[in-house]
Amino acid sequence: MKAAKFTFFRRVTAFCPSAALMLAVLVLIAAATTVAAQTQVFVPGTASGGFGTPALNWVPLVPALTVTGPGTITVTYISGTVTDAGGVNTGPNGVPYSTRPDWQLPLEEKVGVTRGMGNNLDALIGVFVPATRVNRAGFAAVDGTKALAAVGILPNGLFFIGTSKTFKVNQAGTLFLGINDQIMGDNGGGFTVAVTGP
């Protein structure tokens, strides 16, 4: 009986250093693994933030993800369509369009043009706004060039997202999402997206 106990004790002590080493490795792996924040966001078909030539029932851009420092953000379309006049029922890449030549869509305002014809009407768009701007008194997620708020968003930061986009940010801030359209009174629906980041 004593010999059996002694043999068992030797086996346990021989096993323990291996188990301790394995546990240490697992702890190091867990510490080195960065867990990304993920959230689902709904972007209504009226969320233009007043960019472009704003008219009729637009609402501010939607805050999607706030980060505290540098990292990589990914936006991925999950479901939904945006409806518009003329039978438009589109996904996040949008549709070709024809408007008055003096009207601007948000992505056109970004580059300072009015085209009247183009692509990506009602597409999913975004803008990353540094925390230093978001945290200023009077900030709102609207066009900062049109006196719609004390502090707004500058159109030169807008970008096309479509079905998916991954991009790097080098500072703290918030990603806002919206729709590439200027007349929102006839829009409906929206997009559900997944957003991941640092």
mmCIF file of C-alpha atoms in Angstrom:
data_model
loop_
_atom_site.group_PDB
_atom_site.id
_atom_site.type_symbol
_atom_site.label_atom_id
_atom_site.label_comp_id
_atom_site.label_asym_id
_atom_site.label_seq_id
_atom_site.Cartn_x
_atom_site.Cartn_y
_atom_site.Cartn_z
ATOM 1 C CA MET A 1 0.000 0.000 0.000
ATOM 2 C CA LYS A 2 2.807 2.421 0.866
ATOM 3 C CA ALA A 3 4.584 1.669 -2.393
ATOM 4 C CA ALA A 4 1.442 2.494 -4.366
ATOM 5 C CA LYS A 5 1.102 5.866 -2.606
ATOM 6 C CA PHE A 6 4.768 6.655 -3.254
ATOM 7 C CA THR A 7 4.417 5.799 -6.981
ATOM 8 C CA PHE A 8 1.332 7.995 -7.246
ATOM 9 C CA PHE A 9 3.137 10.871 -5.522
ATOM 10 C CA ARG A 10 6.090 10.582 -7.960
ATOM 11 C CA ARG A 11 3.722 10.678 -10.930
ATOM 12 C CA VAL A 12 1.887 13.760 -9.635
ATOM 13 C CA THR A 13 5.125 15.637 -8.911
ATOM 14 C CA ALA A 14 6.482 14.675 -12.324
ATOM 15 C CA PHE A 15 3.282 15.950 -13.932
ATOM 16 C CA CYS A 16 3.045 19.247 -12.023
ATOM 17 C CA PRO A 17 6.032 21.011 -13.643
ATOM 18 C CA SER A 18 4.559 20.264 -17.088
ATOM 19 C CA ALA A 19 1.136 21.461 -16.006
ATOM 20 C CA ALA A 20 2.639 24.626 -14.526
ATOM 21 C CA LEU A 21 4.546 25.318 -17.748
ATOM 22 C CA MET A 22 1.401 24.770 -19.824
ATOM 23 C CA LEU A 23 -0.588 27.108 -17.622
ATOM 24 C CA ALA A 24 2.102 29.787 -17.889
ATOM 25 C CA VAL A 25 2.081 29.535 -21.695
ATOM 26 C CA LEU A 26 -1.727 29.845 -21.792
ATOM 27 C CA VAL A 27 -1.623 32.916 -19.560
ATOM 28 C CA LEU A 28 0.969 34.545 -21.841
ATOM 29 C CA ILE A 29 -1.098 33.789 -24.941
ATOM 30 C CA ALA A 30 -4.217 35.225 -23.326
ATOM 31 C CA ALA A 31 -2.344 38.364 -22.257
ATOM 32 C CA ALA A 32 -0.964 38.878 -25.754
ATOM 33 C CA THR A 33 -4.322 38.448 -27.461
ATOM 34 C CA THR A 34 -6.168 41.702 -28.115
ATOM 35 C CA VAL A 35 -9.902 41.362 -27.923
ATOM 36 C CA ALA A 36 -11.599 43.489 -30.589
ATOM 37 C CA ALA A 37 -14.764 45.386 -29.748
ATOM 38 C CA GLN A 38 -17.677 44.401 -31.987
ATOM 39 C CA THR A 39 -21.089 45.970 -32.251
ATOM 40 C CA GLN A 40 -24.071 45.970 -34.589
ATOM 41 C CA VAL A 41 -25.383 49.310 -35.798
ATOM 42 C CA PHE A 42 -28.510 50.291 -37.742
ATOM 43 C CA VAL A 43 -28.085 53.185 -40.181
ATOM 44 C CA PRO A 44 -31.468 54.619 -41.237
ATOM 45 C CA GLY A 45 -32.007 55.616 -44.856
ATOM 46 C CA THR A 46 -32.380 59.262 -43.786
ATOM 47 C CA ALA A 47 -28.988 59.612 -42.052
ATOM 48 C CA SER A 48 -27.200 62.081 -44.323
ATOM 49 C CA GLY A 49 -26.070 64.510 -41.625
ATOM 50 C CA GLY A 50 -27.096 67.402 -43.868
ATOM 51 C CA PHE A 51 -24.157 66.795 -46.224
ATOM 52 C CA GLY A 52 -24.488 67.550 -49.916
ATOM 53 C CA THR A 53 -27.466 69.733 -50.815
ATOM 54 C CA PRO A 54 -29.609 68.958 -47.777
ATOM 55 C CA ALA A 55 -33.368 68.888 -48.081
ATOM 56 C CA LEU A 56 -36.284 67.260 -46.306
ATOM 57 C CA ASN A 57 -36.065 65.246 -43.130
ATOM 58 C CA TRP A 58 -32.370 64.346 -42.915
ATOM 59 C CA VAL A 59 -31.030 63.177 -39.557
ATOM 60 C CA PRO A 60 -27.481 63.255 -38.117
ATOM 61 C CA LEU A 61 -24.950 60.555 -38.928
ATOM 62 C CA VAL A 62 -25.019 57.511 -36.640
ATOM 63 C CA PRO A 63 -22.196 56.954 -34.098
ATOM 64 C CA ALA A 64 -20.926 53.422 -34.747
ATOM 65 C CA LEU A 65 -17.751 52.903 -32.715
ATOM 66 C CA THR A 66 -15.591 55.008 -30.392
ATOM 67 C CA VAL A 67 -11.934 54.040 -29.993
ATOM 68 C CA THR A 68 -9.410 55.278 -27.446
ATOM 69 C CA GLY A 69 -6.331 55.037 -29.641
ATOM 70 C CA PRO A 70 -4.770 53.758 -32.840
ATOM 71 C CA GLY A 71 -6.002 50.565 -34.435
ATOM 72 C CA THR A 72 -7.926 48.965 -37.280
ATOM 73 C CA ILE A 73 -11.685 49.302 -37.813
ATOM 74 C CA THR A 74 -13.775 47.036 -40.034
ATOM 75 C CA VAL A 75 -17.338 47.743 -41.173
ATOM 76 C CA THR A 76 -19.261 44.813 -42.693
ATOM 77 C CA TYR A 77 -22.776 44.962 -44.150
ATOM 78 C CA ILE A 78 -25.192 42.443 -42.620
ATOM 79 C CA SER A 79 -28.656 43.197 -43.997
ATOM 80 C CA GLY A 80 -31.185 45.758 -45.152
ATOM 81 C CA THR A 81 -31.901 48.050 -48.096
ATOM 82 C CA VAL A 82 -32.529 51.740 -48.539
ATOM 83 C CA THR A 83 -35.617 52.698 -50.497
ATOM 84 C CA ASP A 84 -35.906 55.930 -52.446
ATOM 85 C CA ALA A 85 -38.111 57.624 -55.041
ATOM 86 C CA GLY A 86 -38.466 56.018 -58.464
ATOM 87 C CA GLY A 87 -38.497 52.457 -57.152
ATOM 88 C CA VAL A 88 -34.954 52.467 -55.768
ATOM 89 C CA ASN A 89 -34.370 49.611 -53.318
ATOM 90 C CA THR A 90 -30.623 49.273 -52.953
ATOM 91 C CA GLY A 91 -27.954 47.615 -50.883
ATOM 92 C CA PRO A 92 -24.934 49.412 -49.392
ATOM 93 C CA ASN A 93 -23.110 49.935 -52.714
ATOM 94 C CA GLY A 94 -25.921 52.216 -53.928
ATOM 95 C CA VAL A 95 -27.205 52.715 -57.473
ATOM 96 C CA PRO A 96 -26.391 54.957 -60.459
ATOM 97 C CA TYR A 97 -28.260 58.263 -60.274
ATOM 98 C CA SER A 98 -29.281 61.333 -62.200
ATOM 99 C CA THR A 99 -30.115 64.549 -60.332
ATOM 100 C CA ARG A 100 -30.119 68.248 -61.075
ATOM 101 C CA PRO A 101 -26.593 69.316 -62.001
ATOM 102 C CA ASP A 102 -26.546 71.895 -59.178
ATOM 103 C CA TRP A 103 -27.278 69.313 -56.466
ATOM 104 C CA GLN A 104 -24.533 67.548 -54.519
ATOM 105 C CA LEU A 105 -24.523 64.182 -52.805
ATOM 106 C CA PRO A 106 -22.404 63.959 -49.620
ATOM 107 C CA LEU A 107 -19.482 62.222 -51.378
ATOM 108 C CA GLU A 108 -19.590 64.918 -54.075
ATOM 109 C CA GLU A 109 -19.384 67.656 -51.445
ATOM 110 C CA LYS A 110 -16.249 65.932 -50.145
ATOM 111 C CA VAL A 111 -14.454 66.633 -53.436
ATOM 112 C CA GLY A 112 -16.235 69.917 -54.191
ATOM 113 C CA VAL A 113 -18.123 68.923 -57.348
ATOM 114 C CA THR A 114 -21.691 68.786 -58.584
ATOM 115 C CA ARG A 115 -22.198 66.150 -61.240
ATOM 116 C CA GLY A 116 -25.893 65.522 -61.703
ATOM 117 C CA MET A 117 -25.046 61.939 -62.673
ATOM 118 C CA GLY A 118 -22.913 59.294 -61.046
ATOM 119 C CA ASN A 119 -22.839 56.142 -58.948
ATOM 120 C CA ASN A 120 -23.529 55.173 -55.366
ATOM 121 C CA LEU A 121 -26.781 57.001 -54.607
ATOM 122 C CA ASP A 122 -27.978 55.776 -51.170
ATOM 123 C CA ALA A 123 -24.692 53.926 -50.537
ATOM 124 C CA LEU A 124 -23.282 53.364 -47.043
ATOM 125 C CA ILE A 125 -20.691 56.026 -46.178
ATOM 126 C CA GLY A 126 -18.622 56.880 -43.124
ATOM 127 C CA VAL A 127 -16.348 59.405 -41.492
ATOM 128 C CA PHE A 128 -13.877 59.045 -38.611
ATOM 129 C CA VAL A 129 -13.883 62.105 -36.358
ATOM 130 C CA PRO A 130 -11.019 62.683 -33.873
ATOM 131 C CA ALA A 131 -11.965 62.759 -30.191
ATOM 132 C CA THR A 132 -10.654 66.319 -29.927
ATOM 133 C CA ARG A 133 -13.504 67.426 -32.221
ATOM 134 C CA VAL A 134 -16.208 65.068 -30.938
ATOM 135 C CA ASN A 135 -15.575 66.247 -27.352
ATOM 136 C CA ARG A 136 -15.898 69.956 -28.133
ATOM 137 C CA ALA A 137 -18.929 71.751 -26.707
ATOM 138 C CA GLY A 138 -21.783 71.897 -29.210
ATOM 139 C CA PHE A 139 -20.589 69.002 -31.389
ATOM 140 C CA ALA A 140 -23.200 67.272 -33.555
ATOM 141 C CA ALA A 141 -22.765 64.632 -36.269
ATOM 142 C CA VAL A 142 -23.796 67.020 -39.050
ATOM 143 C CA ASP A 143 -22.121 69.005 -41.839
ATOM 144 C CA GLY A 144 -19.794 71.473 -40.145
ATOM 145 C CA THR A 145 -19.732 73.835 -43.136
ATOM 146 C CA LYS A 146 -23.428 74.756 -43.055
ATOM 147 C CA ALA A 147 -23.934 76.214 -39.549
ATOM 148 C CA LEU A 148 -26.136 73.250 -38.601
ATOM 149 C CA ALA A 149 -24.364 72.958 -35.220
ATOM 150 C CA ALA A 150 -21.788 74.880 -33.194
ATOM 151 C CA VAL A 151 -19.254 72.164 -34.084
ATOM 152 C CA GLY A 152 -19.832 69.676 -36.883
ATOM 153 C CA ILE A 153 -18.007 67.276 -39.195
ATOM 154 C CA LEU A 154 -15.972 68.460 -42.161
ATOM 155 C CA PRO A 155 -17.036 66.847 -45.464
ATOM 156 C CA ASN A 156 -13.472 66.170 -46.636
ATOM 157 C CA GLY A 157 -13.322 63.201 -44.233
ATOM 158 C CA LEU A 158 -16.293 61.335 -45.755
ATOM 159 C CA PHE A 159 -15.565 58.012 -47.481
ATOM 160 C CA PHE A 160 -17.417 55.224 -49.306
ATOM 161 C CA ILE A 161 -17.922 51.978 -47.374
ATOM 162 C CA GLY A 162 -20.331 49.859 -49.451
ATOM 163 C CA THR A 163 -20.498 46.210 -48.408
ATOM 164 C CA SER A 164 -17.231 46.236 -46.432
ATOM 165 C CA LYS A 165 -14.291 48.426 -45.548
ATOM 166 C CA THR A 166 -11.254 47.999 -43.297
ATOM 167 C CA PHE A 167 -9.125 51.008 -42.432
ATOM 168 C CA LYS A 168 -6.574 52.178 -39.880
ATOM 169 C CA VAL A 169 -6.983 55.087 -37.477
ATOM 170 C CA ASN A 170 -4.050 56.722 -35.735
ATOM 171 C CA GLN A 171 -5.817 58.399 -32.822
ATOM 172 C CA ALA A 172 -8.814 58.310 -30.514
ATOM 173 C CA GLY A 173 -12.158 59.182 -32.076
ATOM 174 C CA THR A 174 -15.550 58.021 -33.289
ATOM 175 C CA LEU A 175 -16.669 56.410 -36.532
ATOM 176 C CA PHE A 176 -19.973 57.804 -37.819
ATOM 177 C CA LEU A 177 -22.045 56.136 -40.564
ATOM 178 C CA GLY A 178 -24.562 57.553 -43.010
ATOM 179 C CA ILE A 179 -26.234 57.429 -46.417
ATOM 180 C CA ASN A 180 -24.986 59.057 -49.630
ATOM 181 C CA ASP A 181 -28.067 61.094 -50.534
ATOM 182 C CA GLN A 182 -29.202 64.690 -50.232
ATOM 183 C CA ILE A 183 -33.025 64.482 -50.447
ATOM 184 C CA MET A 184 -34.064 62.322 -47.531
ATOM 185 C CA GLY A 185 -37.823 62.904 -47.335
ATOM 186 C CA ASP A 186 -38.538 60.046 -49.740
ATOM 187 C CA ASN A 187 -36.046 57.601 -48.202
ATOM 188 C CA GLY A 188 -36.874 54.592 -46.070
ATOM 189 C CA GLY A 189 -35.277 51.423 -44.750
ATOM 190 C CA GLY A 190 -31.635 51.275 -43.735
ATOM 191 C CA PHE A 191 -28.588 49.074 -43.289
ATOM 192 C CA THR A 192 -27.545 46.877 -40.367
ATOM 193 C CA VAL A 193 -23.780 46.558 -40.155
ATOM 194 C CA ALA A 194 -21.199 44.929 -37.898
ATOM 195 C CA VAL A 195 -18.384 47.201 -36.716
ATOM 196 C CA THR A 196 -15.207 45.898 -35.100
ATOM 197 C CA GLY A 197 -12.259 47.824 -33.773
ATOM 198 C CA PRO A 198 -9.552 48.059 -31.170
#
